[in-house]
PDB file of C-alpha atoms in Angstrom:
ATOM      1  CA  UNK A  18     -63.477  43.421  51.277  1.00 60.00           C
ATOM      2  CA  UNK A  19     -65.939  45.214  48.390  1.00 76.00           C
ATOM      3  CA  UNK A  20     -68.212  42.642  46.393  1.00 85.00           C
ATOM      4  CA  UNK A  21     -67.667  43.873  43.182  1.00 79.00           C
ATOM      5  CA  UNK A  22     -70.363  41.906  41.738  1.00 84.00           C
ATOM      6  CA  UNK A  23     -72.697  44.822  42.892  1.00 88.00           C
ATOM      7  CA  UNK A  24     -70.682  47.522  41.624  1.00 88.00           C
ATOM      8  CA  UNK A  25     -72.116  49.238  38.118  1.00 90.00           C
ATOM      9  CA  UNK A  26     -70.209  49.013  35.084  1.00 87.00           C
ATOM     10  CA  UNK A  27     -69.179  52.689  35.539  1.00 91.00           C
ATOM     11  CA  UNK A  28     -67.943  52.006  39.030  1.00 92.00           C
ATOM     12  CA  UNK A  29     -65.564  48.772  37.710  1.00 91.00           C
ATOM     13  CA  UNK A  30     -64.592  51.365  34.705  1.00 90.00           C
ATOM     14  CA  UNK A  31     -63.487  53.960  36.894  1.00 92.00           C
ATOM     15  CA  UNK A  32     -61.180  50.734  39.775  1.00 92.00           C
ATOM     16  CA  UNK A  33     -60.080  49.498  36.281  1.00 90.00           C
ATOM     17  CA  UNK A  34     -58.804  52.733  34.890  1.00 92.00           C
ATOM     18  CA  UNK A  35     -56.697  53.256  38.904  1.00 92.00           C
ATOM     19  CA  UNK A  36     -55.526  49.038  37.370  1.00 92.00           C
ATOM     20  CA  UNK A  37     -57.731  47.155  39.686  1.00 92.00           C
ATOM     21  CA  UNK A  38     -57.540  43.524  38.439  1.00 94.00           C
ATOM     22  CA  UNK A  39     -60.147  42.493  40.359  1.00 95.00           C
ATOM     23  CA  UNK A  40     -62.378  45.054  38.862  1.00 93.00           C
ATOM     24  CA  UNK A  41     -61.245  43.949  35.243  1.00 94.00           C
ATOM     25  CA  UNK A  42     -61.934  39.881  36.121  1.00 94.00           C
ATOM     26  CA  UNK A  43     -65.863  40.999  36.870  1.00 94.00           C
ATOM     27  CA  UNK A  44     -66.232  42.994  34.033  1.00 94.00           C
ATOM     28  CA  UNK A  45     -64.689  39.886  31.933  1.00 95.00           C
ATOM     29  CA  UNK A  46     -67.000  37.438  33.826  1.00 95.00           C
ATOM     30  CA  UNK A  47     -70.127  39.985  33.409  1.00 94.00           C
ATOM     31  CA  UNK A  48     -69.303  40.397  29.585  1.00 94.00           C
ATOM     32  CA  UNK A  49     -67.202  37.962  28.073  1.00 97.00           C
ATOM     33  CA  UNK A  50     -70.054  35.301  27.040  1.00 96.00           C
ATOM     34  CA  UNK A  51     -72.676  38.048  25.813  1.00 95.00           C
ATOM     35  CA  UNK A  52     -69.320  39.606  23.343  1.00 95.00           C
ATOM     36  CA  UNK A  53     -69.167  35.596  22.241  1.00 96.00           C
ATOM     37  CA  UNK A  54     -72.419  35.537  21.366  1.00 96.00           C
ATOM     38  CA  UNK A  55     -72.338  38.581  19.459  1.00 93.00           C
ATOM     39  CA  UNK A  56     -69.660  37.639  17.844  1.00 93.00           C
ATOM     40  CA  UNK A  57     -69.962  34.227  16.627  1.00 93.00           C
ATOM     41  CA  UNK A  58     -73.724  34.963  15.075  1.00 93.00           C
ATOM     42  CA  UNK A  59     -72.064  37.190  12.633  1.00 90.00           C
ATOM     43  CA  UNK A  60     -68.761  35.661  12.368  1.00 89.00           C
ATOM     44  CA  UNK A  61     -70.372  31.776  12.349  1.00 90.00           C
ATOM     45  CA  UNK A  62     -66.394  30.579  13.852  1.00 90.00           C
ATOM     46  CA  UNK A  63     -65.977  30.254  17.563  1.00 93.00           C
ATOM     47  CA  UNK A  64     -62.227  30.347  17.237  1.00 93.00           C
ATOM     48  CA  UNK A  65     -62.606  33.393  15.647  1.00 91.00           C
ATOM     49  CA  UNK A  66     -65.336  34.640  17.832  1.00 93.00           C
ATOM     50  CA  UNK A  67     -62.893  34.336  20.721  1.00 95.00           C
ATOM     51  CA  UNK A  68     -60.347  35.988  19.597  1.00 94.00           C
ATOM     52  CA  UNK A  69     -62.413  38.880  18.617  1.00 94.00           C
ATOM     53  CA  UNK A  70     -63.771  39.273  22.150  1.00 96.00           C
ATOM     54  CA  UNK A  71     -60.121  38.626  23.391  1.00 96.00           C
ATOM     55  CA  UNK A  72     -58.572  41.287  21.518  1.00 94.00           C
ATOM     56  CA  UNK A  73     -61.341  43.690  23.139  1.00 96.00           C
ATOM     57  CA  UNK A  74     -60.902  42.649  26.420  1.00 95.00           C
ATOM     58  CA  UNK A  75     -56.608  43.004  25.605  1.00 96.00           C
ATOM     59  CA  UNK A  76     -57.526  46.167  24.663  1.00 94.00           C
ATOM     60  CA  UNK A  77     -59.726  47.323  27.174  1.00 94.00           C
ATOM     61  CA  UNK A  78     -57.333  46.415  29.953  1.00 94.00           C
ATOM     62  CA  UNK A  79     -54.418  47.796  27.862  1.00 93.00           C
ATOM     63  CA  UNK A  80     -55.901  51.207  27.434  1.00 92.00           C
ATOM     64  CA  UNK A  81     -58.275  51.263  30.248  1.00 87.00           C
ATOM     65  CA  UNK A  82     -55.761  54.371  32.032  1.00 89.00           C
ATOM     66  CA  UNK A  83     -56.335  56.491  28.411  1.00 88.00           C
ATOM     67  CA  UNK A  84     -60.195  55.187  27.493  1.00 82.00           C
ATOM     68  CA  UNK A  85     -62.566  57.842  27.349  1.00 83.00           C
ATOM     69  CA  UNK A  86     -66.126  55.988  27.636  1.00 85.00           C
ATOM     70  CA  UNK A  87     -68.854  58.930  26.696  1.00 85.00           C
ATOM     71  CA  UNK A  88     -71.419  55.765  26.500  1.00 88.00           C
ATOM     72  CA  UNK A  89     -71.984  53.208  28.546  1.00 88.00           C
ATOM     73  CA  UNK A  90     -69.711  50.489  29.186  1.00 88.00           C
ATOM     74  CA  UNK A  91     -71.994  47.663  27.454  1.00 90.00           C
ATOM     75  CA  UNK A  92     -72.404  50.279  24.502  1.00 91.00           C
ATOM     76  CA  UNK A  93     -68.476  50.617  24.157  1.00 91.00           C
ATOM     77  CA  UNK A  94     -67.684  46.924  24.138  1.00 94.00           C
ATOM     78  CA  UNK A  95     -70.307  45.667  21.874  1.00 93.00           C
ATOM     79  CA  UNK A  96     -69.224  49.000  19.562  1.00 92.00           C
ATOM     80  CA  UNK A  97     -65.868  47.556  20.260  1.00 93.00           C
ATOM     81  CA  UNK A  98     -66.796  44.198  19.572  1.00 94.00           C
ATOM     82  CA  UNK A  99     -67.865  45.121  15.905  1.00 93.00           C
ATOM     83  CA  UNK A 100     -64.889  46.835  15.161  1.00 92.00           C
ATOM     84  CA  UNK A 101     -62.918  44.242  16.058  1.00 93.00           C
ATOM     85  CA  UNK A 102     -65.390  41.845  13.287  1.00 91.00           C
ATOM     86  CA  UNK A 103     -65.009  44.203  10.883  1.00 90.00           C
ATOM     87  CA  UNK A 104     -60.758  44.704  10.902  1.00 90.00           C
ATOM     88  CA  UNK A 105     -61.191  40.907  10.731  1.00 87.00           C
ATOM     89  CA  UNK A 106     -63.002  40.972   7.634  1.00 86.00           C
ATOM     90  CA  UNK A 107     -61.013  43.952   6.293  1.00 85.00           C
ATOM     91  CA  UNK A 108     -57.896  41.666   6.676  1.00 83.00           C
ATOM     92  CA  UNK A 109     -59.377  38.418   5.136  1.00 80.00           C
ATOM     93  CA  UNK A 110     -60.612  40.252   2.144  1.00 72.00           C
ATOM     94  CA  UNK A 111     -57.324  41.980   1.715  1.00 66.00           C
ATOM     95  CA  UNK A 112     -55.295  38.483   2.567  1.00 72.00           C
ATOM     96  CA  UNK A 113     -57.706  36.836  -0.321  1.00 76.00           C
ATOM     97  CA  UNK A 114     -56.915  39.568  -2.759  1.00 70.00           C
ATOM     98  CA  UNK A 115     -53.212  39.452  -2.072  1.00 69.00           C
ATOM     99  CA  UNK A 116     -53.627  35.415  -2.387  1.00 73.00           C
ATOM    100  CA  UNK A 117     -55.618  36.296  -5.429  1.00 74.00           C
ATOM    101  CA  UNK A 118     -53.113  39.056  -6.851  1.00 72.00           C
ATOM    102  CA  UNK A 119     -50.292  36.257  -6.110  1.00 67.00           C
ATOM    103  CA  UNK A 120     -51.978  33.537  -7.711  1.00 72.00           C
ATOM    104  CA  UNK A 121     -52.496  35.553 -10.654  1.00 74.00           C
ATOM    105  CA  UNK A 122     -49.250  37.060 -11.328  1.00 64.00           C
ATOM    106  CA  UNK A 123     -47.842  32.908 -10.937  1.00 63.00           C
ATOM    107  CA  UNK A 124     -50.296  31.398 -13.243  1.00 66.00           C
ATOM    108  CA  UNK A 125     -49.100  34.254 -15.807  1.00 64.00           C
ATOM    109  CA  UNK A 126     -45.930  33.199 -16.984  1.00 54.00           C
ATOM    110  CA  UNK A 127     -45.788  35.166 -19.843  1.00 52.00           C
ATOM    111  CA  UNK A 128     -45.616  38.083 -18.010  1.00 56.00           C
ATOM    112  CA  UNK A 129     -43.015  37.328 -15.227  1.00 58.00           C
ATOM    113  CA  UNK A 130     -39.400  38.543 -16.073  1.00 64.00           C
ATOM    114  CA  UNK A 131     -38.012  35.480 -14.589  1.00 66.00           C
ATOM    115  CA  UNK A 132     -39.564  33.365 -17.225  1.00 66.00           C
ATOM    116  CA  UNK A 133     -39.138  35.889 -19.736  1.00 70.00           C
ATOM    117  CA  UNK A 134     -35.033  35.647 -18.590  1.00 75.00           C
ATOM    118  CA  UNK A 135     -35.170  31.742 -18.964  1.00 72.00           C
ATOM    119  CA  UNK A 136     -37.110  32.072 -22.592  1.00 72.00           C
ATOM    120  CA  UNK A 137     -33.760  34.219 -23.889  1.00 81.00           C
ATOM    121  CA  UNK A 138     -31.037  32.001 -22.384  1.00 80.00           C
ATOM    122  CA  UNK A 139     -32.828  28.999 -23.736  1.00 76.00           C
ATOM    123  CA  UNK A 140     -33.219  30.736 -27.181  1.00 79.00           C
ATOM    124  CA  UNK A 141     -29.889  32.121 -26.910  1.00 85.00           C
ATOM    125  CA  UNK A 142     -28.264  28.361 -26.407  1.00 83.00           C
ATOM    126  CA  UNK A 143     -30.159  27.063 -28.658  1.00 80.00           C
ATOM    127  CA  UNK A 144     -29.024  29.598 -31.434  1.00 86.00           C
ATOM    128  CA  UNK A 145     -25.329  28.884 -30.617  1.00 86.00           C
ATOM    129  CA  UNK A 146     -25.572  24.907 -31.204  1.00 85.00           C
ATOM    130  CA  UNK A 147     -27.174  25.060 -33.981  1.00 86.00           C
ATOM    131  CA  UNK A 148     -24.083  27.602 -35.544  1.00 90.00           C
ATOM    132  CA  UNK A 149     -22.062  25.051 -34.478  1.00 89.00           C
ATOM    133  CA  UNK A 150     -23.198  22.655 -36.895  1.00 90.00           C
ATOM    134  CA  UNK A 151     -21.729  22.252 -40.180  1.00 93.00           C
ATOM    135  CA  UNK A 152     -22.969  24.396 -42.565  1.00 92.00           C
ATOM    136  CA  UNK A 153     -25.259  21.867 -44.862  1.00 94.00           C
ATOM    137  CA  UNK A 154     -26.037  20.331 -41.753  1.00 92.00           C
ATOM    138  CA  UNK A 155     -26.988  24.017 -40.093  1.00 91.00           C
ATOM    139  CA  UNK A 156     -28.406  24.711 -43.324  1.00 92.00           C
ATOM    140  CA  UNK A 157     -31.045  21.712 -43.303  1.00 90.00           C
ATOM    141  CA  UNK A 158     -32.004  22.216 -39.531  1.00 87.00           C
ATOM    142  CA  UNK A 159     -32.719  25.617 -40.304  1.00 89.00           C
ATOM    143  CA  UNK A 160     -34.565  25.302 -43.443  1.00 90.00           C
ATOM    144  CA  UNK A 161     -37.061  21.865 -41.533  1.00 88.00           C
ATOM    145  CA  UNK A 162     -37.232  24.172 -37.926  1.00 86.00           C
ATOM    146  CA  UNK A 163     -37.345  27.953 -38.989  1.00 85.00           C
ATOM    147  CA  UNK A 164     -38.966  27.728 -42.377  1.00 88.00           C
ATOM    148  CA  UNK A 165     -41.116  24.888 -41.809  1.00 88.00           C
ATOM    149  CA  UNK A 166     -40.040  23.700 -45.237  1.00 88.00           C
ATOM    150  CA  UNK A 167     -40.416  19.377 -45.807  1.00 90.00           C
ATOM    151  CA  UNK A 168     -38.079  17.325 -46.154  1.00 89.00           C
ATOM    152  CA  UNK A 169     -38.887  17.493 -50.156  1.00 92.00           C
ATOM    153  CA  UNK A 170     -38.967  20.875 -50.437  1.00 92.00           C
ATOM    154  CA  UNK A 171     -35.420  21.394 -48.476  1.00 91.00           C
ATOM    155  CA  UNK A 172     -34.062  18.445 -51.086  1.00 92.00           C
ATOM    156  CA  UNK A 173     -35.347  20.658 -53.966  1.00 92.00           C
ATOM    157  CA  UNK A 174     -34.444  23.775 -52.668  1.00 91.00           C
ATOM    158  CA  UNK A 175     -30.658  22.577 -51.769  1.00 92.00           C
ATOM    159  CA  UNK A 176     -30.317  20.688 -54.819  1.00 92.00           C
ATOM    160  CA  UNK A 177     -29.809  17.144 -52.790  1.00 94.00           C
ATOM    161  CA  UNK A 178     -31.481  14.065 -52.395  1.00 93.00           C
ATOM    162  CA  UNK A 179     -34.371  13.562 -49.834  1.00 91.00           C
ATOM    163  CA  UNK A 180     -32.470  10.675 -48.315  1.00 94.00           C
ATOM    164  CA  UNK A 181     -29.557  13.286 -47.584  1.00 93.00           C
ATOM    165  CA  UNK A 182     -31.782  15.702 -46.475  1.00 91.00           C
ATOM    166  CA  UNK A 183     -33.151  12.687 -43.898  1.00 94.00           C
ATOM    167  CA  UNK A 184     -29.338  11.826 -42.810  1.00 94.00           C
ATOM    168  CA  UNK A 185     -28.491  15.856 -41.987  1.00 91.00           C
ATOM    169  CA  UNK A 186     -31.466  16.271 -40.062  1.00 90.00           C
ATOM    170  CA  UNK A 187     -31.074  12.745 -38.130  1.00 90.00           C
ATOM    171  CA  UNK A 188     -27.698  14.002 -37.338  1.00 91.00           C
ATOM    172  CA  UNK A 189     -28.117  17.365 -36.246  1.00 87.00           C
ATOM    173  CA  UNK A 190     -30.830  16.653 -33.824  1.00 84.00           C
ATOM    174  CA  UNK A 191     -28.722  13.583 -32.573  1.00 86.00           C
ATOM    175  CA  UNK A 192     -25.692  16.526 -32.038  1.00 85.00           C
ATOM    176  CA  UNK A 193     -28.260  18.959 -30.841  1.00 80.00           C
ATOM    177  CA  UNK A 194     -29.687  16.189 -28.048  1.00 81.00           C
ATOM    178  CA  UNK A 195     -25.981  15.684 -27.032  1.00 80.00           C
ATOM    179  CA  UNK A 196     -25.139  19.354 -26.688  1.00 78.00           C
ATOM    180  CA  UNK A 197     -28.753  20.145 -25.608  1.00 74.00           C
ATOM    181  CA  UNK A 198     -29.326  17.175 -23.275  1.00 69.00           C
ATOM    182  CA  UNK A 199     -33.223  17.092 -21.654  1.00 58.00           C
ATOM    183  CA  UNK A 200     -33.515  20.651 -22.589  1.00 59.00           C
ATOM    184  CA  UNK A 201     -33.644  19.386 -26.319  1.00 53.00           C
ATOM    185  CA  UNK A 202     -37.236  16.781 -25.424  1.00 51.00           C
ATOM    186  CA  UNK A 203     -38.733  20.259 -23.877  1.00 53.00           C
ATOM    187  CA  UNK A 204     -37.776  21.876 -27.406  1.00 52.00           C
ATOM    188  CA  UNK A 205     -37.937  19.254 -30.488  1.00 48.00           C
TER     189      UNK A 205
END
């Protein structure tokens, strides 16, 4: 039996490309630690660092049949190596924009349809109560919440006493918070 351990890198190449696994194992023994190396003094993670030099050594075996080496060996897997690093950081940097992007378009509610949606239904119910009322009741509410008028100004617009004023208003919130229920705290 061969003792691989003195074969050159081009010699295991060339057994590994025919699918010698004993050919691959060596070159993983000769290589894997120096690839680690590399690999965590730029990347500063070992977990990371070894599944860098994983995926090359995947690879390597994977494609070994198709690989077309024009440099050395060592050249091709530290070359390999770096590419490997740098998809890495291409996909963190596009996973933090996306997480970015994401965290954006949820922290701007006033730009998402669905909240937009929920805005108009709430409006919308709220709108219909309030016709509901009686109409000096409806009146009242409308003049205190759309106008922003006081309670004076309502009495001497309406031609009725403040206390009356106080009484229609008591009521139609106490209608509204029936109808309404906890929507009707987010809203008064």
């Amino acid at each position: 039996m061969a003792n691989y351990n003195l074969y050159t890198d081009e010699e295991l190449f060339l057994l590994l490309k025919e699918g010698n696994h004993r050919a691959y194992a060596i070159l993983y023994d000769r290589y894997w630690a120096i690839l680690f190396r590399y690999s965590r003094k730029i990347l500063q993670n070992d977990e990371e660092s070894r599944d860098v030099v994983q995926d090359v050594f995947v690879m390597l075996w994977s494609k070994a049949e198709t690989l077309h080496i024009q440099i050395s060996l060592s050249c091709f897997l530290y070359a390999a190596t770096r590419n490997s690093i740098l998809k890495l950081f291409q996909r963190g940097k596009v996973k933090a924009n996306y997480l970015s992007s994401l965290t954006q378009f949820l922290d701007d509610e006033n730009n998402t349809t669905d909240h937009l949606v929920r805005d108009r239904e709430l409006a919308r119910r709220i709108e219909h109560e309030v016709s509901l009322l009686p109409p000096k009741m409806r009146a009242v509410f409308e003049l205190s919440r759309k106008s922003h008028l006081s309670h004076r100004e309502i009495a001497s617009q309406m031609e009725i006493s403040d206390k009356t004023v106080k009484k229609q208003m008591a009521n139609a919130l106490k209608i509204l918070r029936l109808k309404l229920g906890t929507l009707f705290f987010l809203i008064f």
